[in-house]
């Protein structure tokens, strides 16, 4: 062989082409562009030289005059492994790109066909019978497989697939979207904004304000994953109710009416606009899908404002929700309503005590509102924030909360911020793998918590590179705590984002180690959660990002994790024997425990799980107002975020409502729409008689025991005595 130019290369399609070292350089350069440590000119020359030596040696030994492309690539990889391992890794990955892409495509096709013909029960609030939802789910399948195939380290992916951890919302991470947010709707309305080329100026009436809020919500909620919260909507809308009132008053006076008559008519007209506007807003949220193929997962908070119009707005929202939606007066799913509770605002004799009573009546049959304590009691971190800053921290979505963040001027800020996502730990699997060795259990927590933080750090970097135009109402038009230009990266806004370390199944962990549940081993469970909490504190200091501990809702995860645990470890009584794992720190749903006992037992876990938590007690439909009022006040005194659980069913045939699931007790029809709570949101247990829950959640809902009020001495709802409840502990 006289020179390299005489060597022929056989391509994959059988063509024979002359040796050209420039082809090697171009291929390596493409891989180098993706590498953290790019190849230098000297390293490139060395790589080409090694490949040429390998080729000449091969031809001399074999007597051939040609090499195949596959052999050439192998020599390149061997050379790069010695010269620049970082580029070698990228080159090797690229060589298998087409093969991996084909596998990912086929897997996406199989999963998409399943959605197309059978639907999906992963999320009870997504109606997978609709074409728009199917399209969104098909897209999610594709993005999920791209993430698994091309985006994540093998160790991260295997931990997720083997159910040591769960990377939430994996498909949406492909688009580098943010997670749950507290959207600054007040700022958006006041300063105006642009949406799809249309400029909105500040509105002049409360009716228009609610219409614009609906449009903005549909648009902005579609550019993220997770929940979309409009904090303190009573305060947001109050100025526009005042505008409507003044406009109507001036109009009435200009028509010669007396001031008393003009004022009365203006007041009534404003109330009608508030009611009509909110009815339209609520109907829109429950019937119109956003671009994600789902109704937006919206939460509104209210209750602290004692001004005239803020009170009227809150009372109207509660009135509309209590009356029900549509012809059959069905319970509305969205928006989730949360009452922000302070004893000095809603306590006995306080300015909004009447609103508390209206909220109790609404919760009796419509489940919402949920109740959030902002009292500075028993280490309630949200009460502490309110005491020091005057800021009310609303929940993002169903239960997530933001860690404190301070602007450069020292102001503590929450509205306009968001999460970037959650990674949850399968604590029962770690307990089972430890096989009774608690030191090993904590070692596994250490290992997979660190992995979760690495996944988050990777995502912080990726999200920060996205441009403002990806979610313009949030990043550019005023929805966030600060704004960037449409073509600017959002890293300055992401600086204030929180990342969540989630956990699930403390009940099963206790059963694994002790053969008894969390009620008997609460001290151990608190030690575990304290350990996890400390992990997030350490990560915040180490990475200079905000990390928080999250009591994971786990609608589909409770089933996924348990199925994997059972497959690996077999059926173990009270650990893997059921179809589901227990939600976070909750007392097991089969425990016959009183209302005050459950509230008091779970309260310490709220103080630790500051990134997200909620507790529930189970009631019969239409629970006595005395019982419910006392329960809520007791939970607020314990510093809880608290929800009421009942089954609220409506017969589509006769409209009868109550606590039934399979058959209407009035007319016997099976065309039932039932609403209950499977995680943080209300969901359709059945829609027109068809179940939307996954098998795990179906089993868990059936296992729930109504919490006892036995022995509770009922007092008047206007003079609740929480000591009566404390005596039950």
XYZ file of C-alpha atoms in Angstrom:
729
model
C 0.000 0.000 0.000
C 1.792 3.162 -1.177
C -0.416 5.826 0.453
C -3.745 6.333 2.247
C -5.405 7.784 -0.856
C -5.404 4.274 -2.327
C -7.624 2.953 0.467
C -11.270 2.571 -0.457
C -14.081 2.969 2.069
C -17.211 0.836 1.624
C -20.303 2.834 2.604
C -23.422 1.304 4.177
C -25.178 1.298 0.795
C -22.289 -0.622 -0.818
C -20.667 2.315 -2.631
C -16.840 2.444 -2.701
C -15.332 5.885 -2.142
C -11.763 7.069 -1.740
C -10.288 7.622 1.702
C -10.764 11.230 2.854
C -9.458 12.292 6.268
C -11.676 15.385 6.110
C -14.711 13.153 6.608
C -13.244 12.021 9.933
C -12.576 15.615 10.963
C -16.150 16.706 10.135
C -17.723 13.785 12.013
C -15.583 14.355 15.112
C -16.206 18.100 14.988
C -19.988 17.582 15.146
C -19.586 15.538 18.298
C -17.119 18.061 19.707
C -19.695 20.834 19.385
C -21.987 18.959 21.789
C -19.241 18.174 24.307
C -18.426 20.116 27.468
C -14.689 19.747 26.713
C -14.351 20.385 22.921
C -11.511 18.846 20.966
C -8.427 20.967 20.270
C -6.580 21.202 16.944
C -3.728 19.124 18.339
C -6.150 16.471 19.627
C -7.910 16.379 16.264
C -4.605 15.801 14.453
C -3.693 13.059 16.922
C -7.076 11.385 16.465
C -6.807 11.357 12.666
C -3.258 10.004 12.889
C -4.327 7.141 15.173
C -7.167 6.230 12.813
C -4.837 6.269 9.795
C -2.314 4.013 11.570
C -5.094 1.603 12.506
C -6.346 1.529 8.921
C -2.894 0.913 7.364
C -2.112 -1.782 9.933
C -5.412 -3.518 9.240
C -4.876 -3.517 5.467
C -1.299 -4.763 5.739
C -2.397 -7.622 8.016
C -5.383 -8.651 5.910
C -4.097 -7.860 2.417
C -7.334 -6.018 1.641
C -7.629 -2.722 -0.164
C -10.803 -1.411 1.541
C -12.484 -0.938 4.928
C -16.156 -0.752 5.890
C -17.665 2.366 7.414
C -18.540 0.520 10.626
C -14.880 -0.480 11.119
C -13.759 3.076 10.449
C -16.138 4.431 13.108
C -14.816 1.866 15.579
C -11.245 3.125 15.035
C -12.424 6.710 15.522
C -14.075 5.802 18.851
C -10.964 3.957 20.042
C -8.787 6.928 19.145
C -11.098 9.469 20.805
C -11.325 7.402 23.978
C -7.579 7.921 24.440
C -7.340 11.490 23.141
C -10.529 13.185 24.475
C -12.962 10.988 26.492
C -15.644 13.699 26.584
C -15.865 13.920 22.802
C -15.617 10.123 22.622
C -18.801 9.869 24.685
C -20.675 12.233 22.373
C -19.359 10.510 19.243
C -20.355 7.071 20.530
C -23.827 8.344 21.409
C -24.246 9.829 17.948
C -23.239 6.576 16.263
C -26.227 4.862 17.878
C -28.531 7.839 17.393
C -30.507 6.451 14.462
C -30.968 3.092 16.142
C -32.113 4.684 19.404
C -34.375 7.094 17.536
C -36.069 4.181 15.808
C -36.629 2.440 19.137
C -38.039 5.610 20.675
C -40.322 6.133 17.698
C -41.681 2.584 17.855
C -42.288 2.838 21.582
C -44.083 6.155 21.099
C -46.195 4.546 18.378
C -47.241 1.693 20.668
C -48.119 4.021 23.551
C -49.923 6.417 21.230
C -52.021 3.611 19.779
C -53.048 2.686 23.315
C -54.168 6.260 23.975
C -55.965 6.398 20.632
C -58.058 3.284 21.187
C -58.236 2.862 24.978
C -57.620 6.300 26.466
C -55.590 6.969 29.609
C -56.362 6.900 33.338
C -53.094 8.462 34.478
C -54.813 11.746 35.333
C -58.485 11.736 36.296
C -58.869 15.379 35.230
C -57.892 14.690 31.624
C -60.744 13.463 29.454
C -58.857 11.118 27.136
C -61.964 10.476 25.021
C -61.509 13.916 23.406
C -59.409 14.227 20.252
C -57.632 17.320 21.620
C -56.610 15.421 24.759
C -55.535 12.404 22.695
C -53.343 14.693 20.587
C -51.737 16.135 23.716
C -51.168 12.653 25.195
C -49.625 11.386 21.951
C -47.267 14.362 21.994
C -46.423 13.662 25.629
C -45.569 10.038 24.829
C -43.154 11.154 22.137
C -41.510 13.780 24.338
C -41.214 11.312 27.207
C -39.385 8.815 25.023
C -37.100 11.529 23.668
C -36.259 12.537 27.243
C -35.556 8.949 28.230
C -33.519 8.175 25.117
C -31.494 11.321 24.527
C -31.692 13.789 27.421
C -30.901 12.014 30.662
C -27.922 10.171 32.078
C -28.354 6.414 32.071
C -28.134 6.313 35.864
C -30.966 8.854 36.199
C -33.111 7.033 33.684
C -32.561 3.624 35.263
C -33.414 4.978 38.718
C -36.663 6.342 37.259
C -37.531 3.192 35.303
C -36.653 0.934 38.247
C -38.876 3.111 40.480
C -36.265 4.247 42.972
C -37.305 7.764 42.029
C -39.988 9.364 39.909
C -39.144 12.348 37.713
C -42.482 14.101 37.558
C -43.848 15.487 34.298
C -41.084 13.925 32.246
C -42.656 14.740 28.836
C -43.035 18.448 29.629
C -39.379 18.670 30.609
C -38.511 18.179 26.951
C -39.971 21.644 26.295
C -38.131 23.145 29.302
C -41.410 24.332 30.815
C -41.849 25.619 34.336
C -44.007 23.873 36.924
C -46.721 25.301 39.231
C -46.858 29.083 39.571
C -48.378 31.991 41.476
C -49.400 34.192 38.560
C -49.430 37.955 39.188
C -52.822 38.624 37.638
C -53.193 41.984 39.407
C -50.072 43.331 37.705
C -51.166 41.976 34.328
C -54.577 43.651 34.550
C -53.298 46.959 35.879
C -50.528 47.533 33.345
C -52.110 45.915 30.302
C -50.567 43.250 28.112
C -50.333 41.821 24.620
C -51.802 38.429 23.724
C -51.511 36.912 20.214
C -51.020 40.340 18.719
C -53.957 41.944 20.536
C -53.203 44.678 23.062
C -55.268 44.686 26.253
C -55.463 47.921 28.232
C -56.564 48.124 31.841
C -60.230 47.154 31.964
C -62.981 49.416 33.268
C -65.372 46.921 34.868
C -65.380 43.794 36.980
C -67.290 41.848 34.311
C -64.611 42.596 31.722
C -61.868 41.885 34.250
C -63.191 38.364 34.835
C -63.471 37.778 31.096
C -59.884 38.906 30.527
C -58.660 36.798 33.455
C -60.289 33.796 31.807
C -58.513 34.460 28.503
C -55.168 35.034 30.185
C -55.559 31.885 32.272
C -56.300 29.687 29.264
C -53.268 31.060 27.437
C -50.674 31.183 30.236
C -51.625 27.860 31.842
C -50.990 26.101 28.533
C -47.342 27.197 28.488
C -46.372 25.309 31.658
C -47.084 22.065 33.456
C -48.710 21.745 36.870
C -51.078 24.069 38.655
C -51.844 27.705 37.877
C -52.778 29.811 40.884
C -54.353 33.278 40.902
C -53.536 34.409 44.443
C -55.954 36.589 46.418
C -58.475 36.982 43.631
C -60.723 39.054 45.908
C -57.994 41.686 46.148
C -57.282 41.438 42.410
C -60.906 42.097 41.456
C -61.904 44.624 44.127
C -60.649 47.725 42.219
C -62.656 46.731 39.140
C -65.805 46.195 41.177
C -65.296 49.720 42.506
C -64.927 50.988 38.916
C -68.200 49.310 37.934
C -69.977 50.726 40.964
C -68.775 54.288 40.338
C -69.678 54.106 36.646
C -73.172 52.832 37.451
C -73.624 55.392 40.209
C -72.690 58.274 37.902
C -75.021 56.947 35.230
C -77.930 56.666 37.651
C -77.339 60.147 39.073
C -77.162 61.595 35.559
C -80.638 60.191 34.976
C -82.099 62.179 37.864
C -82.308 59.457 40.515
C -81.867 60.327 44.160
C -78.461 59.475 45.612
C -79.936 56.777 47.835
C -81.772 55.149 44.921
C -78.832 55.570 42.542
C -76.454 54.022 45.055
C -78.720 51.057 45.713
C -79.167 50.314 41.997
C -75.424 50.699 41.322
C -74.641 48.315 44.155
C -77.087 45.706 42.857
C -75.798 46.093 39.310
C -72.197 45.582 40.468
C -73.160 42.447 42.383
C -74.853 41.080 39.252
C -71.722 41.750 37.193
C -69.537 39.985 39.747
C -71.851 36.971 39.743
C -72.251 36.818 35.966
C -68.534 37.325 35.421
C -67.539 34.611 37.862
C -70.135 32.183 36.493
C -68.643 32.721 33.038
C -65.113 32.282 34.383
C -66.023 29.058 36.195
C -67.894 27.658 33.200
C -64.948 28.459 30.912
C -62.475 26.684 33.185
C -64.598 23.545 33.397
C -65.572 23.256 29.730
C -62.872 24.836 27.534
C -59.601 22.980 27.035
C -56.403 24.931 26.714
C -53.638 24.137 24.231
C -52.538 21.165 26.380
C -55.798 19.351 25.623
C -57.073 19.737 29.206
C -59.084 22.154 31.272
C -56.534 24.342 33.058
C -55.635 23.225 36.583
C -56.472 26.526 38.262
C -56.522 27.512 41.937
C -57.848 30.779 43.356
C -57.278 31.994 46.907
C -59.222 34.562 48.897
C -60.630 35.499 52.307
C -58.159 37.868 53.991
C -59.358 41.136 52.497
C -61.985 42.875 54.653
C -62.792 45.734 52.262
C -66.336 46.098 50.966
C -65.885 44.858 47.412
C -63.345 42.177 48.254
C -65.882 40.727 50.708
C -68.639 40.843 48.113
C -66.427 39.100 45.554
C -65.552 36.332 48.029
C -69.173 35.865 49.075
C -70.312 35.738 45.441
C -67.736 33.104 44.522
C -68.837 30.951 47.478
C -72.496 31.465 46.586
C -71.981 30.413 42.954
C -69.943 27.363 43.962
C -72.451 26.279 46.619
C -75.360 26.493 44.160
C -73.566 24.209 41.697
C -72.883 24.354 37.983
C -75.140 23.683 35.010
C -78.679 22.336 34.820
C -78.046 19.506 37.294
C -76.165 21.828 39.707
C -73.100 19.618 39.598
C -70.033 20.315 41.739
C -67.441 22.277 39.771
C -63.927 20.840 39.575
C -62.080 24.061 38.782
C -61.050 26.478 39.978
C -59.859 24.946 43.224
C -60.867 27.412 45.932
C -58.640 28.020 48.958
C -59.643 30.158 51.911
C -56.725 32.014 53.474
C -57.482 31.872 57.182
C -56.381 34.185 59.961
C -58.186 34.040 63.288
C -58.141 37.833 63.554
C -59.939 37.975 60.198
C -62.257 34.925 60.286
C -62.484 34.090 63.983
C -65.472 34.620 66.237
C -66.431 38.287 66.105
C -63.854 39.046 63.387
C -64.744 41.055 60.212
C -64.981 38.014 57.904
C -66.618 35.573 60.296
C -69.672 35.493 58.022
C -67.401 34.509 55.115
C -66.019 31.669 57.240
C -69.572 30.426 57.789
C -70.332 30.649 54.054
C -67.140 28.727 53.352
C -68.146 25.992 55.782
C -71.500 25.644 54.050
C -69.777 25.423 50.656
C -67.302 22.789 51.880
C -70.153 20.685 53.304
C -71.411 19.617 49.877
C -68.930 20.972 47.304
C -65.684 19.898 49.100
C -64.029 23.189 48.241
C -62.920 25.525 49.637
C -59.824 24.047 51.212
C -58.528 25.947 54.227
C -55.022 27.342 54.728
C -53.878 28.539 58.148
C -51.799 31.711 58.148
C -51.864 31.978 61.937
C -48.461 32.103 63.600
C -49.029 28.909 65.594
C -46.939 25.833 66.400
C -44.175 26.487 63.880
C -46.503 27.187 60.934
C -43.985 28.536 58.408
C -46.671 30.340 56.392
C -47.897 32.080 59.531
C -44.332 33.139 60.254
C -44.031 34.634 56.765
C -47.254 36.593 57.260
C -46.127 37.890 60.644
C -42.774 39.184 59.411
C -43.729 40.429 55.933
C -47.501 40.822 55.756
C -47.422 38.535 52.697
C -49.936 35.713 52.322
C -48.339 32.674 50.675
C -50.922 30.913 48.510
C -50.545 27.289 47.400
C -49.398 26.686 43.831
C -51.716 24.207 42.182
C -53.013 21.659 44.646
C -50.387 21.866 47.431
C -46.976 23.240 46.419
C -45.373 26.177 48.248
C -42.449 28.467 47.551
C -39.396 28.916 49.733
C -38.664 32.489 50.917
C -36.932 34.685 48.355
C -35.731 38.261 48.775
C -35.294 40.867 46.062
C -32.195 43.048 46.014
C -34.029 45.745 47.984
C -34.801 43.224 50.741
C -38.481 42.722 49.895
C -39.744 39.187 50.490
C -41.672 38.070 47.423
C -43.941 35.156 46.485
C -46.492 36.227 43.875
C -45.059 35.942 40.368
C -42.814 32.992 41.226
C -42.935 29.301 40.329
C -41.491 25.807 40.748
C -39.362 23.994 38.192
C -40.626 20.517 39.105
C -40.405 17.614 41.527
C -38.469 14.376 41.849
C -39.993 11.929 44.358
C -38.394 9.106 46.327
C -39.890 5.622 46.594
C -39.315 5.303 50.337
C -41.053 1.894 50.652
C -38.705 0.396 48.058
C -35.707 1.747 49.935
C -37.054 0.264 53.175
C -37.627 -3.113 51.526
C -34.174 -3.092 49.918
C -32.639 -2.263 53.309
C -34.218 -5.455 54.701
C -34.515 -4.176 58.247
C -31.219 -2.262 58.264
C -32.120 1.372 58.944
C -28.557 2.542 58.300
C -28.821 1.078 54.794
C -32.226 2.749 54.392
C -30.712 6.161 55.101
C -27.803 5.423 52.772
C -30.274 4.820 49.955
C -32.030 8.085 50.812
C -28.654 9.850 50.628
C -27.847 8.356 47.235
C -31.167 9.008 45.520
C -31.695 12.421 47.104
C -28.351 13.488 45.674
C -29.430 12.146 42.301
C -32.651 14.165 42.538
C -30.677 17.342 43.213
C -28.414 16.635 40.210
C -31.483 16.194 38.003
C -32.845 19.508 39.270
C -29.546 21.315 38.743
C -29.499 20.068 35.159
C -33.025 21.379 34.688
C -32.309 24.747 36.314
C -29.635 25.287 33.657
C -31.853 24.159 30.777
C -34.905 26.180 31.831
C -32.815 29.289 32.346
C -31.733 29.222 28.692
C -35.314 29.410 27.383
C -36.538 32.715 25.959
C -39.279 34.930 27.282
C -41.397 34.200 24.210
C -41.981 30.603 25.403
C -44.483 31.886 27.990
C -44.969 35.575 27.189
C -47.743 36.442 29.633
C -45.639 35.138 32.495
C -42.118 36.083 31.477
C -42.631 39.253 29.422
C -46.020 40.840 30.114
C -46.081 41.029 33.903
C -47.202 37.646 35.264
C -43.812 36.962 36.880
C -42.003 38.817 39.663
C -39.743 40.397 37.043
C -39.858 40.506 33.240
C -37.463 39.826 30.366
C -37.697 40.559 26.655
C -39.234 38.111 24.225
C -35.788 37.179 22.861
C -34.008 37.177 26.212
C -33.270 34.107 28.370
C -35.403 33.715 31.475
C -32.492 32.858 33.813
C -32.983 36.059 35.887
C -36.581 35.018 36.634
C -35.670 31.376 37.308
C -33.332 32.590 40.045
C -36.370 32.697 42.366
C -37.755 29.273 41.415
C -38.089 26.383 43.851
C -37.291 22.722 43.140
C -38.994 19.965 45.112
C -37.744 16.737 46.677
C -40.843 14.581 47.067
C -41.579 11.463 49.061
C -44.302 8.856 49.289
C -45.314 5.927 51.484
C -44.234 6.587 55.085
C -47.001 4.227 56.233
C -45.492 1.373 54.221
C -41.987 2.241 55.447
C -43.158 1.816 59.044
C -44.898 -1.452 58.135
C -41.703 -2.693 56.484
C -39.497 -2.027 59.506
C -41.919 -2.669 62.374
C -44.919 -4.583 61.036
C -47.105 -1.726 62.277
C -48.281 1.534 60.759
C -47.323 5.169 61.113
C -49.721 5.762 64.020
C -47.654 3.439 66.207
C -44.310 4.726 64.951
C -44.841 8.438 64.426
C -41.513 9.335 66.024
C -39.610 7.224 63.487
C -41.646 8.697 60.622
C -40.858 12.215 61.851
C -37.163 11.314 62.002
C -37.305 10.226 58.351
C -39.032 13.425 57.243
C -36.649 15.544 59.334
C -33.754 13.797 57.609
C -35.257 14.577 54.203
C -35.902 18.170 55.235
C -32.251 18.568 56.208
C -31.247 17.226 52.805
C -33.110 20.096 51.095
C -31.535 22.645 53.438
C -28.059 21.303 52.629
C -28.790 21.316 48.880
C -29.968 24.938 49.019
C -26.664 25.961 50.598
C -24.578 23.801 48.266
C -26.162 24.722 44.933
C -27.487 28.219 45.708
C -30.916 27.236 44.426
C -34.099 26.976 46.480
C -34.929 23.370 47.414
C -38.012 22.337 49.365
C -39.445 19.111 50.793
C -42.666 18.035 49.094
C -45.307 15.628 50.410
C -46.062 14.186 46.967
C -49.768 13.991 45.910
C -49.171 10.779 43.889
C -52.370 10.217 41.913
C -50.802 7.748 39.470
C -47.520 7.314 41.340
C -49.114 5.473 44.267
C -50.048 2.725 41.784
C -46.860 2.780 39.692
C -44.490 2.540 42.648
C -46.484 -0.159 44.426
C -46.773 -2.306 41.308
C -42.988 -2.135 40.881
C -42.351 -2.874 44.565
C -44.642 -5.910 44.504
C -43.000 -7.249 41.348
C -39.534 -7.007 42.914
C -40.224 -8.009 46.520
C -43.433 -10.034 46.280
C -46.657 -9.591 48.205
C -45.884 -8.337 51.720
C -48.808 -7.736 54.051
C -49.625 -4.019 54.424
C -46.527 -3.058 52.425
C -47.190 -4.258 48.883
C -50.423 -6.222 49.436
C -52.709 -3.349 48.447
C -53.002 -1.748 45.017
C -51.543 1.525 46.195
C -49.028 3.232 48.453
C -50.131 5.784 51.022
C -49.920 9.445 50.151
C -46.782 10.980 51.739
C -47.111 11.184 55.570
C -50.830 10.475 55.749
C -52.397 8.112 58.233
C -53.626 5.095 56.269
C -57.126 5.505 54.894
C -58.301 2.309 56.641
C -57.426 3.585 60.127
C -60.488 4.159 62.337
C -59.329 7.438 63.805
C -61.183 10.524 64.995
C -61.048 13.879 63.264
C -58.974 15.663 65.934
C -56.612 12.717 66.269
C -55.807 12.712 62.564
C -55.367 16.482 62.408
C -53.089 16.590 65.447
C -51.044 13.574 64.340
C -50.319 14.919 60.855
C -49.675 18.503 61.973
C -45.906 18.085 62.724
C -45.313 16.779 59.210
C -46.715 20.035 57.790
C -43.999 21.976 59.605
C -41.306 19.933 57.843
C -42.827 19.495 54.361
C -42.709 23.197 53.572
C -42.517 22.610 49.813
C -46.019 21.143 49.723
C -48.483 19.326 51.972
C -52.169 18.943 52.776
C -54.254 16.878 55.210
C -57.808 15.616 54.831
C -60.527 14.140 56.962
C -63.340 12.057 55.518
C -66.942 13.141 56.104
C -70.382 12.013 55.073
C -72.060 14.086 52.372
C -73.698 17.165 53.890
C -71.816 16.845 57.180
C -73.310 18.841 60.066
C -72.105 22.441 59.963
C -71.195 22.350 63.675
C -68.856 19.406 63.146
C -67.250 20.872 60.079
C -66.787 24.349 61.561
C -65.114 22.928 64.664
C -62.912 20.648 62.564
C -61.751 23.515 60.357
C -61.032 25.799 63.294
C -59.109 23.030 65.024
C -57.050 22.381 61.874
C -56.341 26.116 61.523
C -55.156 26.189 65.130
C -52.750 23.376 64.277
C -51.331 25.390 61.367
C -52.623 23.041 58.648
C -53.535 23.233 55.014
C -56.771 21.286 55.316
C -59.294 19.716 52.973
C -62.720 18.179 53.380
C -63.293 14.817 51.704
C -66.745 13.555 50.762
C -68.133 11.872 47.673
C -70.329 14.368 45.868
C -72.373 12.499 43.269
C -75.005 13.754 40.849
C -77.471 11.579 38.976
C -77.488 12.700 35.351
C -81.028 11.307 34.990
C -82.935 12.991 37.840
C -80.374 15.413 39.317
C -80.345 13.821 42.779
C -77.180 14.597 44.741
C -75.488 12.844 47.641
C -72.909 10.294 48.758
C -73.357 7.450 46.258
C -71.215 6.094 43.492
C -72.792 3.278 41.491
C -76.557 3.789 41.471
C -78.890 6.678 42.202
C -80.865 5.898 45.380
C -83.768 8.036 44.160
C -84.415 6.806 40.609
C -82.095 3.792 40.287
C -80.154 5.151 37.301
C -76.471 4.245 36.878
C -75.647 7.324 34.814
C -73.722 8.854 37.706
C -71.170 11.648 37.767
C -69.287 11.443 41.062
C -66.645 13.828 42.302
C -64.098 13.060 44.985
C -60.497 13.874 45.766
C -57.693 11.536 44.716
C -54.750 13.849 45.369
C -54.870 17.621 45.792
C -57.568 18.394 43.258
C -61.123 17.255 42.989
C -61.567 14.735 40.210
C -64.295 12.823 38.427
C -64.532 9.433 40.117
C -67.081 8.649 37.465
C -68.200 10.616 34.462
C -71.519 9.506 33.018
C -71.051 6.208 34.837
C -67.493 5.555 33.608
C -64.575 5.478 36.076
C -61.593 7.748 35.387
C -59.273 6.593 38.182
C -56.368 4.213 37.800
C -56.744 0.845 39.626
C -54.640 2.017 42.555
C -56.753 5.082 43.238
C -59.969 3.128 42.712
C -58.880 0.745 45.467
C -57.752 3.544 47.768
C -61.030 5.467 47.462
C -63.010 2.303 48.266
C -60.847 1.659 51.359
C -61.447 5.098 52.886
C -63.140 5.133 56.290
C -65.165 8.146 57.382
C -63.403 9.736 60.332
C -65.263 9.471 63.591
C -66.988 12.344 65.394
C -68.034 10.035 68.228
C -67.985 11.791 71.575
C -67.699 15.267 70.076
C -69.759 17.749 72.043
C -71.206 20.071 69.443
C -71.311 23.780 70.110
C -72.919 26.578 68.144
C -71.080 27.334 64.889
C -70.761 30.989 65.937
C -68.986 30.014 69.160
C -66.783 27.010 68.417
C -64.838 25.471 71.256
C -61.740 23.765 69.897
C -60.897 22.473 73.376
C -63.693 19.976 72.863
C -61.801 18.597 69.895
C -58.495 18.609 71.722
C -60.021 16.394 74.389
C -60.571 13.749 71.718
C -56.819 13.343 71.075
